[in-house]
PDB file of C-alpha atoms in Angstrom:
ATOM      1  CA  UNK N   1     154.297   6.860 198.706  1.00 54.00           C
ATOM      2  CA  UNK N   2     153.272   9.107 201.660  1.00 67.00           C
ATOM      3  CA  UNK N   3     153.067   7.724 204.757  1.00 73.00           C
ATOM      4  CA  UNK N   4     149.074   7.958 205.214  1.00 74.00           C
ATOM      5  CA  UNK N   5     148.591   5.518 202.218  1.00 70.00           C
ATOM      6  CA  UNK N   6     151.340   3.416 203.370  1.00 72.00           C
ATOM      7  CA  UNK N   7     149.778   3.323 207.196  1.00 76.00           C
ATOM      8  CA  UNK N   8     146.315   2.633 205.444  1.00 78.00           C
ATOM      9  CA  UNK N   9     147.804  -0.185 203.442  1.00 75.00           C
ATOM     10  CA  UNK N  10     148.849  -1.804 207.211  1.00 78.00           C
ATOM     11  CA  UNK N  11     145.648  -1.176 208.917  1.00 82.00           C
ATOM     12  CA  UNK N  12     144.107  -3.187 205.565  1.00 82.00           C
ATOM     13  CA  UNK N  13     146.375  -5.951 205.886  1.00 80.00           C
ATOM     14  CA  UNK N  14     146.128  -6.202 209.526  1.00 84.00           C
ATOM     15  CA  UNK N  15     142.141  -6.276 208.395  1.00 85.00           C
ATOM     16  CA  UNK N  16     142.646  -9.277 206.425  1.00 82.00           C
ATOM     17  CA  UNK N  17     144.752 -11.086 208.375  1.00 84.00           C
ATOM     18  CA  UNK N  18     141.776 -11.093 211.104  1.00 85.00           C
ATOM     19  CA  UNK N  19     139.522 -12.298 208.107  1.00 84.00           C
ATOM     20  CA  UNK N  20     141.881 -14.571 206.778  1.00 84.00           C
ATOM     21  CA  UNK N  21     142.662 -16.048 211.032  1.00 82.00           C
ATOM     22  CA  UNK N  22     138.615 -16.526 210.772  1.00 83.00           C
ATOM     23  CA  UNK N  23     138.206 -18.185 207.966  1.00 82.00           C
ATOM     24  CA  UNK N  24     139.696 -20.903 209.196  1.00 82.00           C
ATOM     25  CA  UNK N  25     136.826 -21.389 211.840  1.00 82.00           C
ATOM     26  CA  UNK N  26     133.977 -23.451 212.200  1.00 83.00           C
ATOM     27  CA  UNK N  27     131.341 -20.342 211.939  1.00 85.00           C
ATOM     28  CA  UNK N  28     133.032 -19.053 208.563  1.00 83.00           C
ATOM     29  CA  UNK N  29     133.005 -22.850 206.510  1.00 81.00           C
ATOM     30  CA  UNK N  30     129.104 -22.875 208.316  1.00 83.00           C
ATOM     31  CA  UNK N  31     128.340 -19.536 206.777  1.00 85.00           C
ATOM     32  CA  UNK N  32     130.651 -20.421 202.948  1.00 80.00           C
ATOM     33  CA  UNK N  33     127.747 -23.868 203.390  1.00 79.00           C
ATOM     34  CA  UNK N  34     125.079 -21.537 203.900  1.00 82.00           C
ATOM     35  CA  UNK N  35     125.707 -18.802 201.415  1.00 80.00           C
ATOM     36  CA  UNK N  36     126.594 -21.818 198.655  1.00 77.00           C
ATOM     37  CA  UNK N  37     122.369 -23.596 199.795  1.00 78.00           C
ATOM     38  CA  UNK N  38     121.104 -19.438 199.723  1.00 80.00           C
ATOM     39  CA  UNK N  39     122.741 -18.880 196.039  1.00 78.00           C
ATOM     40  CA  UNK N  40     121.025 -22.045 194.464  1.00 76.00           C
ATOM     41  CA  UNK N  41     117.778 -21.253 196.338  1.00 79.00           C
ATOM     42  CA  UNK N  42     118.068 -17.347 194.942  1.00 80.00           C
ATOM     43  CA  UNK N  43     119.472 -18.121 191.349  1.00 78.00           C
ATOM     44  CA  UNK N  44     117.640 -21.086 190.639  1.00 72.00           C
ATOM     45  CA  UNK N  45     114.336 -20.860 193.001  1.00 70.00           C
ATOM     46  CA  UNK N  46     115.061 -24.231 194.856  1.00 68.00           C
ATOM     47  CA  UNK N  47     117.084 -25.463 197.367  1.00 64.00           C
ATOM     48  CA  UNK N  48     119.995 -27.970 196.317  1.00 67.00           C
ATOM     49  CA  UNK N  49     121.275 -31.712 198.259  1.00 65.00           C
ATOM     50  CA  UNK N  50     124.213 -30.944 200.083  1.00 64.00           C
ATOM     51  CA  UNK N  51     125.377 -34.561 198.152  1.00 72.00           C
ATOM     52  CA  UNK N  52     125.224 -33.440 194.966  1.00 74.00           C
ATOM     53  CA  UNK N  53     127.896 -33.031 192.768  1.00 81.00           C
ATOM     54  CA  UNK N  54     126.572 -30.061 191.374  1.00 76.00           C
ATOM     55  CA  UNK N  55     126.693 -28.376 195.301  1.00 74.00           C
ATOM     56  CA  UNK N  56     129.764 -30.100 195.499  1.00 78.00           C
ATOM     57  CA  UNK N  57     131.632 -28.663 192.575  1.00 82.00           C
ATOM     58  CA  UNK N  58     130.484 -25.215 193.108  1.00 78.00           C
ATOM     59  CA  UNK N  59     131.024 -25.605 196.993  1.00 76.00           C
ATOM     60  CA  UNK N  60     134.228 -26.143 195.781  1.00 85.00           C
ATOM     61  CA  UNK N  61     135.293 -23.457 193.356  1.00 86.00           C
ATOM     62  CA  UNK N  62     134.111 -20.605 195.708  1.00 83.00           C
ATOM     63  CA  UNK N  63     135.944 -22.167 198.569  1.00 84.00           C
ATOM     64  CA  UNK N  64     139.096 -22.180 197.066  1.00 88.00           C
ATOM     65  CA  UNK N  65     138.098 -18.695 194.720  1.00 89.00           C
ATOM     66  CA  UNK N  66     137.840 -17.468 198.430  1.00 87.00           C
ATOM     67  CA  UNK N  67     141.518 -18.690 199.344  1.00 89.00           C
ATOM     68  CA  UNK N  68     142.733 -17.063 195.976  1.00 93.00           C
ATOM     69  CA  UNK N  69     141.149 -14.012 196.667  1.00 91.00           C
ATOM     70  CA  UNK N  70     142.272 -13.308 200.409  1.00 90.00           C
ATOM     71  CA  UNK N  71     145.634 -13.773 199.860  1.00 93.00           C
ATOM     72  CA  UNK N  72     145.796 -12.332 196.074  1.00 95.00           C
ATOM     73  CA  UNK N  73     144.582  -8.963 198.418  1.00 91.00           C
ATOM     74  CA  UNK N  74     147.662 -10.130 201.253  1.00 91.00           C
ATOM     75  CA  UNK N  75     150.187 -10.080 198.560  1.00 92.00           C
ATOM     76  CA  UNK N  76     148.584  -6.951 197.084  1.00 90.00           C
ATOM     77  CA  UNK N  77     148.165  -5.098 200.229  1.00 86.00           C
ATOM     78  CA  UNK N  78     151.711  -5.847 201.382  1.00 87.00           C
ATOM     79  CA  UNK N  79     153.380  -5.168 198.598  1.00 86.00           C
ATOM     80  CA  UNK N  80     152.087  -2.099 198.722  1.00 82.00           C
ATOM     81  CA  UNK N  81     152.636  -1.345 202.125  1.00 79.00           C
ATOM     82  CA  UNK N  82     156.210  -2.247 201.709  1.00 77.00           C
ATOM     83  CA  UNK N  83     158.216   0.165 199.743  1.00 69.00           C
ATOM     84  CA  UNK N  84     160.631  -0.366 197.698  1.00 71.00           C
ATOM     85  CA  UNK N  85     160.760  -2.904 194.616  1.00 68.00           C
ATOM     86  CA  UNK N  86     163.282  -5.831 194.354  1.00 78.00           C
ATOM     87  CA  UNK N  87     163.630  -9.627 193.898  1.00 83.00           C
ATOM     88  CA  UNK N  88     164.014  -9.938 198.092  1.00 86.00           C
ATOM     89  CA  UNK N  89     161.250  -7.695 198.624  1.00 87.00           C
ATOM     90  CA  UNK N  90     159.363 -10.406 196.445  1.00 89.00           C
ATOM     91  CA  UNK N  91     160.622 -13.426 197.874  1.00 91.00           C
ATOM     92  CA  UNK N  92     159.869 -12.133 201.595  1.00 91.00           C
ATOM     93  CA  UNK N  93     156.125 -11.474 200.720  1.00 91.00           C
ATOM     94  CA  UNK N  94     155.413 -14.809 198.877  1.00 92.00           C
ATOM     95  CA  UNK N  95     157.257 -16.298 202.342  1.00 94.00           C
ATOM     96  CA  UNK N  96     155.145 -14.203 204.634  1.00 92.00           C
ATOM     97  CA  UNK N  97     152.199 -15.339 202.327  1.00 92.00           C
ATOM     98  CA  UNK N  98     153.265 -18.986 202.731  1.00 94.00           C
ATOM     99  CA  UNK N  99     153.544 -18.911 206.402  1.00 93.00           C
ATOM    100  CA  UNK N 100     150.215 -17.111 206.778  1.00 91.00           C
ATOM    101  CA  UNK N 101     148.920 -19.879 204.580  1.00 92.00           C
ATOM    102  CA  UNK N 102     150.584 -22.741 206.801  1.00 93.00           C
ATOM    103  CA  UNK N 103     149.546 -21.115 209.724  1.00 91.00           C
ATOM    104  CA  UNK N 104     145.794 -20.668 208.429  1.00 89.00           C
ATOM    105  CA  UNK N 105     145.626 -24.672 208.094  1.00 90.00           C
ATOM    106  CA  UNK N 106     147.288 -25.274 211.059  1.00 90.00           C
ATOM    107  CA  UNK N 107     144.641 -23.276 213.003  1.00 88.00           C
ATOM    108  CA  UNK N 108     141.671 -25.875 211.747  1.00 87.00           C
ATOM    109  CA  UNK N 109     143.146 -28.590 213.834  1.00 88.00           C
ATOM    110  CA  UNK N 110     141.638 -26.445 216.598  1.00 87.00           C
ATOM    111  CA  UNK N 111     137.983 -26.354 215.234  1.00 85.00           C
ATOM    112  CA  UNK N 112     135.794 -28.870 214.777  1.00 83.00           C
ATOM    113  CA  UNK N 113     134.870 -29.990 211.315  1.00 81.00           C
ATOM    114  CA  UNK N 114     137.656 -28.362 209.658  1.00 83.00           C
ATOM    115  CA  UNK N 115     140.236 -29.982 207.852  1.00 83.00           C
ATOM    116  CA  UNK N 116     143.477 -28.878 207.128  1.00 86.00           C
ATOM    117  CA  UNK N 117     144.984 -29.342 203.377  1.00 88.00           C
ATOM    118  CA  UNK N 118     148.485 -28.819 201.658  1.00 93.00           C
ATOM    119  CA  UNK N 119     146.244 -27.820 198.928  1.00 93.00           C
ATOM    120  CA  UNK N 120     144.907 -25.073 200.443  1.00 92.00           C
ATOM    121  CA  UNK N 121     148.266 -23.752 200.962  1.00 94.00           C
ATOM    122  CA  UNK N 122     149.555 -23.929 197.557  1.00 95.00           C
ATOM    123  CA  UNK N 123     146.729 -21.694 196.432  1.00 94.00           C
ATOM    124  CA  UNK N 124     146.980 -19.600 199.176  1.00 94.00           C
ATOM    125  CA  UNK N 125     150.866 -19.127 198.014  1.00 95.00           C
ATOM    126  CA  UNK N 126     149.675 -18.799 194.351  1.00 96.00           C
ATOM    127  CA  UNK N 127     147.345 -15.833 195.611  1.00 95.00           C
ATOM    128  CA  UNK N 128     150.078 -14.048 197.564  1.00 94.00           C
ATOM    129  CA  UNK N 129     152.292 -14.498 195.030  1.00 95.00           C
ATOM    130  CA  UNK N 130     149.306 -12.940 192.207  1.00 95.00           C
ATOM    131  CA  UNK N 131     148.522 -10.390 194.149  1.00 93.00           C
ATOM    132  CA  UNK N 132     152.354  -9.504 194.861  1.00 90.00           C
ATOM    133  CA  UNK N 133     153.331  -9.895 191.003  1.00 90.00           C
ATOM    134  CA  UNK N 134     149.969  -7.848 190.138  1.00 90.00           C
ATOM    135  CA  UNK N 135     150.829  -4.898 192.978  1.00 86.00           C
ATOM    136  CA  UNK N 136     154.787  -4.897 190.911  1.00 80.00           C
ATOM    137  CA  UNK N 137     153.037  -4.355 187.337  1.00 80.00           C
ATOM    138  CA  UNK N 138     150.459  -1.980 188.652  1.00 75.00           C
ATOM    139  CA  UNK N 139     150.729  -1.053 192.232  1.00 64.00           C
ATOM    140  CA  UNK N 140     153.440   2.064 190.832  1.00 56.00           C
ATOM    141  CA  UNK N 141     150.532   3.198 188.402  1.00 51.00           C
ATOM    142  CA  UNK N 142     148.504   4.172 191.529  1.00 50.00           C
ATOM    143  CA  UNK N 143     146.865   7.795 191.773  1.00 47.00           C
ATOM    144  CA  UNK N 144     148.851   8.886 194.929  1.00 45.00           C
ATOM    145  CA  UNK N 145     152.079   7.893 193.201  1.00 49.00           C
ATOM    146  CA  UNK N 146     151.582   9.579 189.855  1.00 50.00           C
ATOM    147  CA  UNK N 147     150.373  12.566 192.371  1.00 48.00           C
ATOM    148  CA  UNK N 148     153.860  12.226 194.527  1.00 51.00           C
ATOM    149  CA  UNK N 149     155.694  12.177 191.366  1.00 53.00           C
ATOM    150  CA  UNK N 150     154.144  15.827 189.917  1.00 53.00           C
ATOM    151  CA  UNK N 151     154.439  17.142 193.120  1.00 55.00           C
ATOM    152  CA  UNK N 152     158.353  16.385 193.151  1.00 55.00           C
ATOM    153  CA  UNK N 153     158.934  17.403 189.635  1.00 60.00           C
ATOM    154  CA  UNK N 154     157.137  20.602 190.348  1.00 59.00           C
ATOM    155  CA  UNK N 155     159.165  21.459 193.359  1.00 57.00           C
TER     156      UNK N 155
END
């Protein structure tokens, strides 16, 4: 992997980590409330009760779809951005992953109407350790690295 891709894989995880530190804030669960009341009023034409169990249950599932998600692209990203394949290299990332996860939680205490959950940070390990198991199967299959393959066997 040349080092441009590599160095753009670290600015993109240094990206999400800022994303993932403010999604633990009081603005980002006030915007995840409003975009949930938007997409009923734009799907359906109406607004929905913030009680329901139908705002409830889809509240939910994008909340936690959006905990998968950032950390399925933390273990991706970093897996990436750190060469080499191996069982340690594995084990490090889903432990990075964790401790970004524990940390993300542990930053709610300091914002008000946030509340931290050992829940949370299972799925945030289950998306680093996704996106890390999905980067091993087809992170080598990248365009750059077929490229830097030719390019050696032509030399």
């Amino acid at each position: 992997m040349t080092s441009r891709v590599r160095h753009l894989g670290v600015l993109l995880l240094a990206v999400l980590i800022v994303v993932i530190a403010f999604s633990s804030s009081s603005l980002a669960a006030r915007w995840l409330d409003d975009g949930v009341c938007n997409a009923f009023t734009l799907f359906f034409g109406t607004g929905i009760a913030g009680d329901s169990p139908v705002y409830q249950g889809t509240h939910f599932v994008i909340e936690k779809g959006s905990h998968l998600a950032m950390y399925f692209g933390f273990g991706f990203i970093l897996s990436i951005a750190w060469p080499g394949a191996s069982k340690r290299k594995f084990l490090w990332i889903c432990l990075t992953g964790l401790a970004m996860g524990i940390a993300s939680e542990l930053l709610q205490f300091l914002f008000p109407g946030r509340d931290p959950a050992l829940r949370d940070v299972a799925i945030n390990l289950a998306g680093t350790v996704l996106g890390a198991m999905a980067a091993r199967r087809y992170g080598g299959r990248c365009r750059w690295e077929r490229a830097e393959r030719v390019e050696v066997l032509n030399s």
